[in-house]
PDB file of C-alpha atoms in Angstrom:
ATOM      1  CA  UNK V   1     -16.247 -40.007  31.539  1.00 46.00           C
ATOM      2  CA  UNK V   2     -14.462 -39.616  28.294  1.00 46.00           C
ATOM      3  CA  UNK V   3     -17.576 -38.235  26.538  1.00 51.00           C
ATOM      4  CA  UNK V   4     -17.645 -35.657  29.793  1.00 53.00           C
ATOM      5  CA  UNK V   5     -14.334 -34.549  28.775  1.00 52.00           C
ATOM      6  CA  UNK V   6     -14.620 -33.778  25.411  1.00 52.00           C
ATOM      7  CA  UNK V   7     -18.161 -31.652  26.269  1.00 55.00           C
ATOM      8  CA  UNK V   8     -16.076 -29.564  28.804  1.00 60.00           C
ATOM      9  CA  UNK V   9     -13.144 -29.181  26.262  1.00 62.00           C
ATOM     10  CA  UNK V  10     -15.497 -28.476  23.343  1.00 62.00           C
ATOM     11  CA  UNK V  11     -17.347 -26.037  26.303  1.00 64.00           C
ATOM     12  CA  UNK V  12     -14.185 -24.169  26.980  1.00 67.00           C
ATOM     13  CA  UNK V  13     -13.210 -23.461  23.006  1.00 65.00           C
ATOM     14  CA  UNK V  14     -17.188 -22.088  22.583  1.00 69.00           C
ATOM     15  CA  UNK V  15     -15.981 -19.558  25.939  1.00 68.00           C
ATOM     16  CA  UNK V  16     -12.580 -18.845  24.363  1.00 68.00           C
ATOM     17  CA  UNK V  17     -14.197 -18.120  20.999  1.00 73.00           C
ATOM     18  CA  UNK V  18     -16.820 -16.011  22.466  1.00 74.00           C
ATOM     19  CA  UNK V  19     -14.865 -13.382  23.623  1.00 74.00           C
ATOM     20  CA  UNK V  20     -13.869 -12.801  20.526  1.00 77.00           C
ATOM     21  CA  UNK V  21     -17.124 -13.000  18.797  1.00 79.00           C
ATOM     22  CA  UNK V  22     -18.415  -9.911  18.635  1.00 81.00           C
ATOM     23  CA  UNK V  23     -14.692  -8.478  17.439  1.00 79.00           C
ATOM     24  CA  UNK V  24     -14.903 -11.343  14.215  1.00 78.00           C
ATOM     25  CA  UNK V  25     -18.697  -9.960  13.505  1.00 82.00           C
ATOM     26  CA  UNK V  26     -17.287  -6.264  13.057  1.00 83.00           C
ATOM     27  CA  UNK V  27     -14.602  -7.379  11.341  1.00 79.00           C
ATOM     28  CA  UNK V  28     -16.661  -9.422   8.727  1.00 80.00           C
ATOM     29  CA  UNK V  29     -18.638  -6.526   8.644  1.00 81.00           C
ATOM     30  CA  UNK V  30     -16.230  -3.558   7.935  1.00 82.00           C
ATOM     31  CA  UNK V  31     -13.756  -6.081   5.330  1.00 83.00           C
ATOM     32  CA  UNK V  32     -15.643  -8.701   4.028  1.00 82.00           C
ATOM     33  CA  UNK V  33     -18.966  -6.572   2.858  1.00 84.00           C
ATOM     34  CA  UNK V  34     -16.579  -3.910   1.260  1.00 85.00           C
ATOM     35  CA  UNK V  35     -14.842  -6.606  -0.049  1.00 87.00           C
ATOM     36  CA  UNK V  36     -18.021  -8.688  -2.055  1.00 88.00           C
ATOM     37  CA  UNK V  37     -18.562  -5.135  -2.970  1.00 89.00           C
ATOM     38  CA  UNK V  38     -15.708  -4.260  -4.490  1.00 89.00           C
ATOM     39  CA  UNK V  39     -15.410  -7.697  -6.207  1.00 90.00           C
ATOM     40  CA  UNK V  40     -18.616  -7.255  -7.679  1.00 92.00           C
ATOM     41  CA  UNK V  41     -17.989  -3.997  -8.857  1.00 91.00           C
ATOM     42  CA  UNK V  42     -14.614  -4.898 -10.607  1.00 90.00           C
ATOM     43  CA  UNK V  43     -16.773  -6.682 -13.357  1.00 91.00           C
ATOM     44  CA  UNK V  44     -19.252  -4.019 -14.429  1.00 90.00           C
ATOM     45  CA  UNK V  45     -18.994  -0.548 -16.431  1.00 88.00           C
ATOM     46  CA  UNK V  46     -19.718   2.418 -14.509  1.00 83.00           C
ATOM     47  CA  UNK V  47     -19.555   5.032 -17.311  1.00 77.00           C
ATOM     48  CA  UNK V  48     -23.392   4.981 -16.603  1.00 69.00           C
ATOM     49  CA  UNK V  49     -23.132   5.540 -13.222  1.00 66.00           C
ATOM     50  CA  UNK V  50     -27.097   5.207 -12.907  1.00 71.00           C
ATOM     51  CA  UNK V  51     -26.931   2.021 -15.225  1.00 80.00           C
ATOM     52  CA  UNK V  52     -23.699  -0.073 -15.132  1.00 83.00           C
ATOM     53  CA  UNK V  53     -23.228  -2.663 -17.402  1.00 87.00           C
ATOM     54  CA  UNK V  54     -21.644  -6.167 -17.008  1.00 87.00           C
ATOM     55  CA  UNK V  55     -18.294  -5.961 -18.524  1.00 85.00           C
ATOM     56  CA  UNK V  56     -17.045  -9.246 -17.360  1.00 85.00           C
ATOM     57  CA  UNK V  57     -13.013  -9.211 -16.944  1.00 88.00           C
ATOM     58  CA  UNK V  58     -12.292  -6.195 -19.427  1.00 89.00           C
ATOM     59  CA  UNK V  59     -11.092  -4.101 -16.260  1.00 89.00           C
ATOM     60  CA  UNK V  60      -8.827  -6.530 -15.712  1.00 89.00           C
ATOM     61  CA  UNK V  61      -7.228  -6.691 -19.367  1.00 88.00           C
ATOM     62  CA  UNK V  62      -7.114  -2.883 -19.136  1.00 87.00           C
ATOM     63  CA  UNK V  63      -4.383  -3.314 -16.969  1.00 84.00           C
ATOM     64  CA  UNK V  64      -2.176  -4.809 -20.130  1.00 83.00           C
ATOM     65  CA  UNK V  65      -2.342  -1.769 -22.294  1.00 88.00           C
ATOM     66  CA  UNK V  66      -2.428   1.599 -19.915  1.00 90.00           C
ATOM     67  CA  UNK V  67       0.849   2.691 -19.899  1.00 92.00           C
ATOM     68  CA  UNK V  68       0.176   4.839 -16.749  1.00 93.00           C
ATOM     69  CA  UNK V  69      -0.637   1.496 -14.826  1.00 93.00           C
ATOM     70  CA  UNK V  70       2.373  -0.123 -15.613  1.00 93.00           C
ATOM     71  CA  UNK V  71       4.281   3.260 -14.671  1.00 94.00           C
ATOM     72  CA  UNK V  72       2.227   3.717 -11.511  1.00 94.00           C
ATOM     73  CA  UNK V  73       3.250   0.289 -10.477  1.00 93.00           C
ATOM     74  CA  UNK V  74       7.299   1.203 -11.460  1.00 95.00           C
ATOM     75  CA  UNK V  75       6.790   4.139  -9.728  1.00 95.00           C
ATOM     76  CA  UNK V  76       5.332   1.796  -6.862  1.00 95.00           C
ATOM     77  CA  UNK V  77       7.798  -0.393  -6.748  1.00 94.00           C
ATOM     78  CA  UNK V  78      10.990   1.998  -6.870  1.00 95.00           C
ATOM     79  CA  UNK V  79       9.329   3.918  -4.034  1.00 96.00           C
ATOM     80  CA  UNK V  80       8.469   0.891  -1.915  1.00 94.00           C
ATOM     81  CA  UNK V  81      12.380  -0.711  -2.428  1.00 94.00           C
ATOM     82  CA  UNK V  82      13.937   2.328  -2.504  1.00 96.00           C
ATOM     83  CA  UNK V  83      12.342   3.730   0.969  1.00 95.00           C
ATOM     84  CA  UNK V  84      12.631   0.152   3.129  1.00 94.00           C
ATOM     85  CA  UNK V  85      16.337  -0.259   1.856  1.00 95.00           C
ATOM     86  CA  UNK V  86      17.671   3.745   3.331  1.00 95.00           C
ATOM     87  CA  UNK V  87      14.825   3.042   6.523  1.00 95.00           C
ATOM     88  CA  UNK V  88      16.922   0.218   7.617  1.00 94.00           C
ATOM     89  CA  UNK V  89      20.212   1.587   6.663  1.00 94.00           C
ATOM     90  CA  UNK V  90      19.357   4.346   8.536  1.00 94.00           C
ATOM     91  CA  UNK V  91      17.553   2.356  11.042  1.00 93.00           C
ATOM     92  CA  UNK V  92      20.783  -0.040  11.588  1.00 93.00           C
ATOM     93  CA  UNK V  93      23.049   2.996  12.143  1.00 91.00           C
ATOM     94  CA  UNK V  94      21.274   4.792  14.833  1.00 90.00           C
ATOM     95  CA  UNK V  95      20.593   1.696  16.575  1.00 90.00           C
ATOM     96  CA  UNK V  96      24.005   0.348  16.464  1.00 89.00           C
ATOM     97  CA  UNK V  97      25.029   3.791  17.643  1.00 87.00           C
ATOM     98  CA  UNK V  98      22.189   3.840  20.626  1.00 85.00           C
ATOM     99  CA  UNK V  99      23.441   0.471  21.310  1.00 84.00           C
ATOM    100  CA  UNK V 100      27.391   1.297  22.652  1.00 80.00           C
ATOM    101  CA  UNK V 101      27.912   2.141  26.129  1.00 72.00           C
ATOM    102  CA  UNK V 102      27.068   6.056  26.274  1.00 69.00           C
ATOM    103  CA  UNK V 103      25.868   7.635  29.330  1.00 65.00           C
ATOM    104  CA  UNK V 104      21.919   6.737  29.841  1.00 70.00           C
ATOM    105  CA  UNK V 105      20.799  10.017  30.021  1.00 73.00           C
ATOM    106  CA  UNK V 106      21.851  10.804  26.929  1.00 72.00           C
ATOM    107  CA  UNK V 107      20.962   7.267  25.120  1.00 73.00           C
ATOM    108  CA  UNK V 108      17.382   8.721  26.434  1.00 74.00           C
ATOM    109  CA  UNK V 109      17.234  12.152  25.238  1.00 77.00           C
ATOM    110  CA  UNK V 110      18.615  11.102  21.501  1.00 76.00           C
ATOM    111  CA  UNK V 111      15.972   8.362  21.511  1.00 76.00           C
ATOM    112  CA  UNK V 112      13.427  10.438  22.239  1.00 78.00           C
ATOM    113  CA  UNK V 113      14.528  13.031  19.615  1.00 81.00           C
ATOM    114  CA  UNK V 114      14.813   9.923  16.562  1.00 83.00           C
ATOM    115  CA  UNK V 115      11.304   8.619  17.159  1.00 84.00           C
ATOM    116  CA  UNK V 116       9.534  12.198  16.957  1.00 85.00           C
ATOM    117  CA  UNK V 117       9.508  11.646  12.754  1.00 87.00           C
ATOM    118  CA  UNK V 118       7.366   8.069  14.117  1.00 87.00           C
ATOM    119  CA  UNK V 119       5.065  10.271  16.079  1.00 85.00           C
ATOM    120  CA  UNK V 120       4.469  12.962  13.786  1.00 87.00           C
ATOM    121  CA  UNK V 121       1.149  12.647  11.715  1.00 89.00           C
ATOM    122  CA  UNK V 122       1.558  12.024   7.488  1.00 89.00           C
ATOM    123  CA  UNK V 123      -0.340  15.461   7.289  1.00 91.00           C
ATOM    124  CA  UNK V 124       2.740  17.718   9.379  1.00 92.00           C
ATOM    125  CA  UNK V 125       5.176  15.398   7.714  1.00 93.00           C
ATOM    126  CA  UNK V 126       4.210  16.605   4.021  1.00 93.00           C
ATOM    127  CA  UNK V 127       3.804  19.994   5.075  1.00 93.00           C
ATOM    128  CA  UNK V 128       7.636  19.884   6.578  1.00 92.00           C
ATOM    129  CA  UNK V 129       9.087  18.611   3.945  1.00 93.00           C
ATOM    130  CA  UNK V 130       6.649  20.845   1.138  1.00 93.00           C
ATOM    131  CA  UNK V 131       7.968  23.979   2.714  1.00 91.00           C
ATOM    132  CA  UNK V 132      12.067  22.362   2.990  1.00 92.00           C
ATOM    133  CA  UNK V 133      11.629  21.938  -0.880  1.00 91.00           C
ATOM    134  CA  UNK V 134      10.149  24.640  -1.968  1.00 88.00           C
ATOM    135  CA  UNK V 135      12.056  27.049  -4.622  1.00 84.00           C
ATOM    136  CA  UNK V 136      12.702  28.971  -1.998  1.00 85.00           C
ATOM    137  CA  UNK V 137      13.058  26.640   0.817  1.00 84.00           C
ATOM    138  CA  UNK V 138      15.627  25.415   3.725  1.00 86.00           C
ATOM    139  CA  UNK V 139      17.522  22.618   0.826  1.00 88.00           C
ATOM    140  CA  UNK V 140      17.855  25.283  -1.563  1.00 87.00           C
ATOM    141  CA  UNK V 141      18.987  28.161   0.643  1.00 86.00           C
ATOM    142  CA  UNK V 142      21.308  25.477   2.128  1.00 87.00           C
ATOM    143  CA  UNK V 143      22.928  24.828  -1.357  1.00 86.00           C
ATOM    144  CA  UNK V 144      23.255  28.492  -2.133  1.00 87.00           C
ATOM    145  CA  UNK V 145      25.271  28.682   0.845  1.00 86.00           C
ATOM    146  CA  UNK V 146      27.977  26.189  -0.525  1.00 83.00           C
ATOM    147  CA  UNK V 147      27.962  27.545  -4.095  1.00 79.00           C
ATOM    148  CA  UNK V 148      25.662  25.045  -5.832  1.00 80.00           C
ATOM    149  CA  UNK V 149      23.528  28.354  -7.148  1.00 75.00           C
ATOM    150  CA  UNK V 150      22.183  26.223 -10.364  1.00 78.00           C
ATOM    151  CA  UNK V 151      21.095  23.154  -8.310  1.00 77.00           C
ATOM    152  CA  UNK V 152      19.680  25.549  -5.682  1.00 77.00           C
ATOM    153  CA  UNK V 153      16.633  26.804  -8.491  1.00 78.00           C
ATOM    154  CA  UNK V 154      15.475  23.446  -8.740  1.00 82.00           C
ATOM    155  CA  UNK V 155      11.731  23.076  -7.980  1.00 85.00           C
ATOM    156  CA  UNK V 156      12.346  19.506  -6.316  1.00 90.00           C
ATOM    157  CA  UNK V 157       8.426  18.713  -6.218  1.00 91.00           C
ATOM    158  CA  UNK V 158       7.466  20.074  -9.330  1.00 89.00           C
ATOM    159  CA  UNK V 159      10.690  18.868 -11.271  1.00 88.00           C
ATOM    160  CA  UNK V 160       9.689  15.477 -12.817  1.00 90.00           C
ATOM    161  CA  UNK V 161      13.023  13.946 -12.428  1.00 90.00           C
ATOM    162  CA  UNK V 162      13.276  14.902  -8.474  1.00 91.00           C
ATOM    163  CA  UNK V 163       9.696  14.522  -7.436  1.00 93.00           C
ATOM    164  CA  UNK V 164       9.973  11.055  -6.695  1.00 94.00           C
ATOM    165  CA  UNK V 165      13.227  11.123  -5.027  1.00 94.00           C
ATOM    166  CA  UNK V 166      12.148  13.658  -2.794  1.00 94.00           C
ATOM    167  CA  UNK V 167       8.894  11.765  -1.622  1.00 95.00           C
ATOM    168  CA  UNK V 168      11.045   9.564  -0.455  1.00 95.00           C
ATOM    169  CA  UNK V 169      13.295  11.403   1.165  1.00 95.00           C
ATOM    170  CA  UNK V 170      10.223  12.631   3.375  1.00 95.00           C
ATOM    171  CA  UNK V 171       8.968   9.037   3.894  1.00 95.00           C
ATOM    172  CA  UNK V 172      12.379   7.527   4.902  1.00 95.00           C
ATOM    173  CA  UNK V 173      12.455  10.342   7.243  1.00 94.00           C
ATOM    174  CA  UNK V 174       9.147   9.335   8.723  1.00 93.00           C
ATOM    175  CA  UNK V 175       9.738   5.735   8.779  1.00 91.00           C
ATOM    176  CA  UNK V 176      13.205   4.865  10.201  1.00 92.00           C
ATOM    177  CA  UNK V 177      12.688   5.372  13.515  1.00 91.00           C
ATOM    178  CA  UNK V 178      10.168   2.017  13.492  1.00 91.00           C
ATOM    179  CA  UNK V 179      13.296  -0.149  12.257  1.00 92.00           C
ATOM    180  CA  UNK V 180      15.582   1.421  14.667  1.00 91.00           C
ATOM    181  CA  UNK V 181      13.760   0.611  17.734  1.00 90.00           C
ATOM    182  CA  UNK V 182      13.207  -2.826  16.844  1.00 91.00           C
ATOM    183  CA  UNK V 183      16.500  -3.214  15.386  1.00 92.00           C
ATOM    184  CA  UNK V 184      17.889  -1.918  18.814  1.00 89.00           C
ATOM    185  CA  UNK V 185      15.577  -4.138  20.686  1.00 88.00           C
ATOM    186  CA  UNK V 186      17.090  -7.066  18.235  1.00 90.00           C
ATOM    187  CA  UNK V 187      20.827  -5.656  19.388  1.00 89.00           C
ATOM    188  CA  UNK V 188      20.073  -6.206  23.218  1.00 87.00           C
ATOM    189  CA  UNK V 189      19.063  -8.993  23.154  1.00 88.00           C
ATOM    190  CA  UNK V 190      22.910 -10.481  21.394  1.00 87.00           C
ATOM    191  CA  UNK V 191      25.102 -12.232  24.111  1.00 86.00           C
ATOM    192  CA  UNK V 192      28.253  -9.599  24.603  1.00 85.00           C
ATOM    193  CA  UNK V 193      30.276 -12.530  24.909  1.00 86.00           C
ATOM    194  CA  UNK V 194      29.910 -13.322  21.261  1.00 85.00           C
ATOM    195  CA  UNK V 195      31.625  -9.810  20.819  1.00 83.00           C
ATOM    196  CA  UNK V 196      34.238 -10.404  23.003  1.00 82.00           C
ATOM    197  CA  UNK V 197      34.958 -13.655  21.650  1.00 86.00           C
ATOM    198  CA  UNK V 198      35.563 -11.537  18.568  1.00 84.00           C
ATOM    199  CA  UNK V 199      37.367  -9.136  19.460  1.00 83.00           C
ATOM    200  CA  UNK V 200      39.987 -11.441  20.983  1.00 83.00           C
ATOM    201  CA  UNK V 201      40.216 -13.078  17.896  1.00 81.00           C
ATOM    202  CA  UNK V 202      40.667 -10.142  16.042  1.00 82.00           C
ATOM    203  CA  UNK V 203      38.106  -9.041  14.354  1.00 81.00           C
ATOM    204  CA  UNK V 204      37.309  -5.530  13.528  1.00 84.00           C
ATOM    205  CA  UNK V 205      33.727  -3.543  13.445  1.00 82.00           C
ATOM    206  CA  UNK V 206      32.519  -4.360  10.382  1.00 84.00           C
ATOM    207  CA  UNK V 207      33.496  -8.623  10.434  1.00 88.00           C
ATOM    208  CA  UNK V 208      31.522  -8.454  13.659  1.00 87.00           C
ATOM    209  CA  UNK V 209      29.045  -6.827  12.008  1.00 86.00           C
ATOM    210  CA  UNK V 210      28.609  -9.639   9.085  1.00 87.00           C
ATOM    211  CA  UNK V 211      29.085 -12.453  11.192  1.00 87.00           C
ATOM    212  CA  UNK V 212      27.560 -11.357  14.153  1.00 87.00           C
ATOM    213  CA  UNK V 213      25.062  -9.151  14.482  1.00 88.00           C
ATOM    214  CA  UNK V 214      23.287  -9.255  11.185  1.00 89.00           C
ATOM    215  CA  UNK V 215      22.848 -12.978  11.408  1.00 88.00           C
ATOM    216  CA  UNK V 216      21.298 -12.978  14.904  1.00 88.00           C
ATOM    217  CA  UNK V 217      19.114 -10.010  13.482  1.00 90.00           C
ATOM    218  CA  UNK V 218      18.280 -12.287  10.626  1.00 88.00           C
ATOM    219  CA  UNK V 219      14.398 -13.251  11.768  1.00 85.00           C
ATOM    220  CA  UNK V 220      14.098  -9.573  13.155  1.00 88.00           C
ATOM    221  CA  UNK V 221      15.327  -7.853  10.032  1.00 89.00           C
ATOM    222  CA  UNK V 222      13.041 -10.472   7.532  1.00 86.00           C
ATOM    223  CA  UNK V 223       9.780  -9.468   9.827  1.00 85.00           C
ATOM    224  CA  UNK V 224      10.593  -5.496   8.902  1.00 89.00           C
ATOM    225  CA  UNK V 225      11.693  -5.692   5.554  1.00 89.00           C
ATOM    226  CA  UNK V 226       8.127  -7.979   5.076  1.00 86.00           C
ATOM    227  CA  UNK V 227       6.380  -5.390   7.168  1.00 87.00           C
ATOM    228  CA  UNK V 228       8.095  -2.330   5.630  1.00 91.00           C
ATOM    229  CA  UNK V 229       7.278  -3.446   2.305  1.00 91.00           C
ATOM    230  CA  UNK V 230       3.446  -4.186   2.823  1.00 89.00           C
ATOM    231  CA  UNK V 231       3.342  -0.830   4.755  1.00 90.00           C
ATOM    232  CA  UNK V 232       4.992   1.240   1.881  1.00 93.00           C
ATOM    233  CA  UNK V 233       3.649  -0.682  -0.722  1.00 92.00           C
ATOM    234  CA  UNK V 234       0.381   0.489   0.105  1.00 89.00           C
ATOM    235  CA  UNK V 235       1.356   4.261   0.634  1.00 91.00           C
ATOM    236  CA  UNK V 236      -1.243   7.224  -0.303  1.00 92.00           C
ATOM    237  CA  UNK V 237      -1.093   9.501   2.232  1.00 91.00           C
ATOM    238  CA  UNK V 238       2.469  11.136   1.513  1.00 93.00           C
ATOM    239  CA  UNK V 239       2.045  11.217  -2.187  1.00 94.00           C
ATOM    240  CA  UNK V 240      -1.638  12.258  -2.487  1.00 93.00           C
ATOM    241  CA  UNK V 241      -0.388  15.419  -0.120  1.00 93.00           C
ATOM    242  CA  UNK V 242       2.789  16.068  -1.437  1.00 93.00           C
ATOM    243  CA  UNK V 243       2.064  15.900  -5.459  1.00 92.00           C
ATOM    244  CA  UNK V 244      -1.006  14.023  -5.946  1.00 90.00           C
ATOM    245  CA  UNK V 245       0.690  12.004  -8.246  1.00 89.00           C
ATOM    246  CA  UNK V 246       2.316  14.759 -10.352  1.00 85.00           C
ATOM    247  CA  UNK V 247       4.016  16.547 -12.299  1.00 88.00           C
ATOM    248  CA  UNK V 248       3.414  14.308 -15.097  1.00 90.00           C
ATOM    249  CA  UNK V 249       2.406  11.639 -13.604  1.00 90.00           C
ATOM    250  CA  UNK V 250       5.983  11.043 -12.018  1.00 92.00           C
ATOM    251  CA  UNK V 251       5.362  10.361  -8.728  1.00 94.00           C
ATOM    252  CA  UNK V 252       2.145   8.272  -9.446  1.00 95.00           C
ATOM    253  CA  UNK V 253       1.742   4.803  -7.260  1.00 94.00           C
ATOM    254  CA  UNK V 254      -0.817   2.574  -7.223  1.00 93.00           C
ATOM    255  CA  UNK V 255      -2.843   3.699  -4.597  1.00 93.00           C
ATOM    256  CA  UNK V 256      -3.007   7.653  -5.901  1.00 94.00           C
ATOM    257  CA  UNK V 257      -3.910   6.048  -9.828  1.00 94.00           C
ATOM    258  CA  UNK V 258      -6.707   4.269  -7.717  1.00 93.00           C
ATOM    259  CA  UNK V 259      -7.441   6.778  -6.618  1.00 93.00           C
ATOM    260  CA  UNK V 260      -8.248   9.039  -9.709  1.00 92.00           C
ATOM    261  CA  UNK V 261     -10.292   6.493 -11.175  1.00 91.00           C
ATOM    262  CA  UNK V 262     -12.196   6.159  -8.058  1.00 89.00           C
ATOM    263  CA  UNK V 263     -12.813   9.688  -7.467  1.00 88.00           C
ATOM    264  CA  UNK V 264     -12.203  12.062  -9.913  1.00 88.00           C
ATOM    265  CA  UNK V 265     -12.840   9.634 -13.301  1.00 86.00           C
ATOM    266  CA  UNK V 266     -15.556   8.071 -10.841  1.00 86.00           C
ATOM    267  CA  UNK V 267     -14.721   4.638 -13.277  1.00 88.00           C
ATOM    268  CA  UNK V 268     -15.438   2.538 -10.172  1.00 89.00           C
ATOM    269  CA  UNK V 269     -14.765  -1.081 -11.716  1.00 90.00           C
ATOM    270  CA  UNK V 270     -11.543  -0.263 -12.907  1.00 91.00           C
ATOM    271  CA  UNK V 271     -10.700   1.482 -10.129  1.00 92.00           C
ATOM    272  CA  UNK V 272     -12.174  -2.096  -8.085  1.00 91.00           C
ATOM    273  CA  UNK V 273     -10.126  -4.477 -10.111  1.00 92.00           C
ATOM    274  CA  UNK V 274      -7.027  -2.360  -9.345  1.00 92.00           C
ATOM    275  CA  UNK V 275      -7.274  -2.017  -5.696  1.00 92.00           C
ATOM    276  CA  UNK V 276      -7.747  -6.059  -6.392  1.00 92.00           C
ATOM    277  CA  UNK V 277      -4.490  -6.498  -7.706  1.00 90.00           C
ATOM    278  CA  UNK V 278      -2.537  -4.349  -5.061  1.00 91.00           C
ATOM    279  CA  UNK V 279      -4.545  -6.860  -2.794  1.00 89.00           C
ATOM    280  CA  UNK V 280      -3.417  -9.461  -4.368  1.00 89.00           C
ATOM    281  CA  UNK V 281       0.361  -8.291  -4.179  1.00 87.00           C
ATOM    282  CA  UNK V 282      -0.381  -7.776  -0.462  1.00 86.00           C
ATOM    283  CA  UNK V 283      -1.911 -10.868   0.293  1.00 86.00           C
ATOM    284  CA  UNK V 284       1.136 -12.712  -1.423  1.00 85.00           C
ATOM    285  CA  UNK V 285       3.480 -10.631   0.572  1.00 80.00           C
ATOM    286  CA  UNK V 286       1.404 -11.191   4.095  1.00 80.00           C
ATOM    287  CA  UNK V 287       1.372 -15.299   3.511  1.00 82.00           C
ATOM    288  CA  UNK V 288       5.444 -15.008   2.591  1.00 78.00           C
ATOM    289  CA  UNK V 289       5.315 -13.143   6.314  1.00 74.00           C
ATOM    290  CA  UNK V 290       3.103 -15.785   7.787  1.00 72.00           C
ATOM    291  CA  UNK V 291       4.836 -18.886   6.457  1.00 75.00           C
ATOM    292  CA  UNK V 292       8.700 -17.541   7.518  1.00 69.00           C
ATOM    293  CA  UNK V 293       7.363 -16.993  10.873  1.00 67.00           C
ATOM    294  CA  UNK V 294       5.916 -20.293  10.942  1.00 64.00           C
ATOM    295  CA  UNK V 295       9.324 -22.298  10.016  1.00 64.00           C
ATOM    296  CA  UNK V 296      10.727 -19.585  12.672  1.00 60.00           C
ATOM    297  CA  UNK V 297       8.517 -20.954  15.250  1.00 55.00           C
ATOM    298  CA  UNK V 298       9.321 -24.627  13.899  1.00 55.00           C
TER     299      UNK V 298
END
């Protein structure tokens, strides 16, 4: 009888995995192929494209002594901190706004209005904000208005000193609305007697704020800020369209300098043992993710 038991259990994990058989095969086949591949390729030298030669790990010490890797990955990093830190300021502030007790209709409406950055494709998103900063554009004709005449010449993508900055203008703008919803999600779900409690006792908006809300947002906000971070740390889209890295190189990330080895320099296995690295970075990121929402669930 016992033996019976264990067939029928060991029966019903074979039907459970089975469904999901044919969605592991495609997977293994569309990541871990391109993956073996790209391994491989890190350790030769495709300056013979029809002949590579073995290299063994001198794409990877290349990383040590090209200054525009090390300011790719500055450039990486300031973008990736920079844009998750205004998303969920931003982010916070509509929700906790969405969140008082305002007529339904119009809770709706403005919803509807914040997620439309969400919605709108990377492609529409660059082209908005190419044509706000233009020379001659909606920023600049706005600070002409109030008398900033000097500031109002500046060439905010082609400036080297406001490229960057103003990539990430455009990305915060496309990205907020994500933290807000959840964020708002995380606010309804916070017993009102806990603010009522604190009211009686005295405390104002912002105390609540510290030792209320953001504490019972704690898991919520660690799951976006992990998320955020992977998300933007990755980031090509925005950049590639906006500057393609430029002017001088100041608004080049990781994913555009792979990008140029890749495709333009067509140096393949340094451009492999890059993208290995950001996965890397990614991978470390994604287990910090996995293991706080294990002790969560613990």
């Amino acid at each position: 009888m016992k033996n019976n038991g264990y067939q029928n259990q060991y029966f019903d994990y074979f039907k459970k995995i089975s469904f999901i058989l044919p969605a592991l095969l495609l997977l293994l086949l569309l990541t871990a192929y391109p993956l073996y591949q790209v391994i491989i390729m890190s350790f030769y030298d495709y300056s013979n494209t029809d002949n590579p030669i073995f290299a063994g790990i001198e794409n990877y010490t290349r990383f040590f002594v090209d200054p525009l890797f090390w300011k790719s990955l500055i450039n990486t990093i300031i973008f990736t901190i920079v844009s998750v830190a205004f998303s969920f300021i931003i982010g916070m502030t509509f929700a906790l706004l969405l969140n008082q007790q305002i007529n339904t209709k119009f809770r709706a409406v403005f919803r509807s209005v914040l997620i439309f950055p969400w919605l709108t494709s990377s492609t529409v998103v660059a082209a908005i904000f190419m044509l706000m900063f233009n020379p001659f554009g909606l920023i600049n004709h706005f600070l002409s208005m109030f008398g900033m005449d000097t500031l109002a010449q500046t060439a905010w993508l082609g400036n080297e000193n406001t490229a960057l900055a103003s990539i990430i203008i455009a990305n915060v703008w496309r990205s907020f609305p994500f933290m807000m919803l959840m964020l708002l999600a995380g606010l309804q779900t916070i017993p009102k007697d806990l603010y009522e409690a604190a009211e009686l006792d005295g405390a104002g908006f912002f105390q609540r704020l510290l030792y209320i809300t953001i504490p019972s947002l704690k898991n919520i906000i660690l799951t976006l800020a992990t998320l955020e971070f992977i998300w933007n740390f990755r980031a090509f889209d925005l950049v590639f369209l906006m500057t393609g890295g430029g002017p001088m190189n100041s608004t080049e990330i990781l994913s555009t300098y792979i990008y140029q080895f890749a495709f333009r320099k067509l140096d393949f296995g340094y451009a492999s043992a890059t993208a290995l690295f950001m996965l890397l970075v990614m991978v470390a990121l994604s287990l910090f993710y996995v293991r706080k929402s294990i002790s969560k669930e613990d």
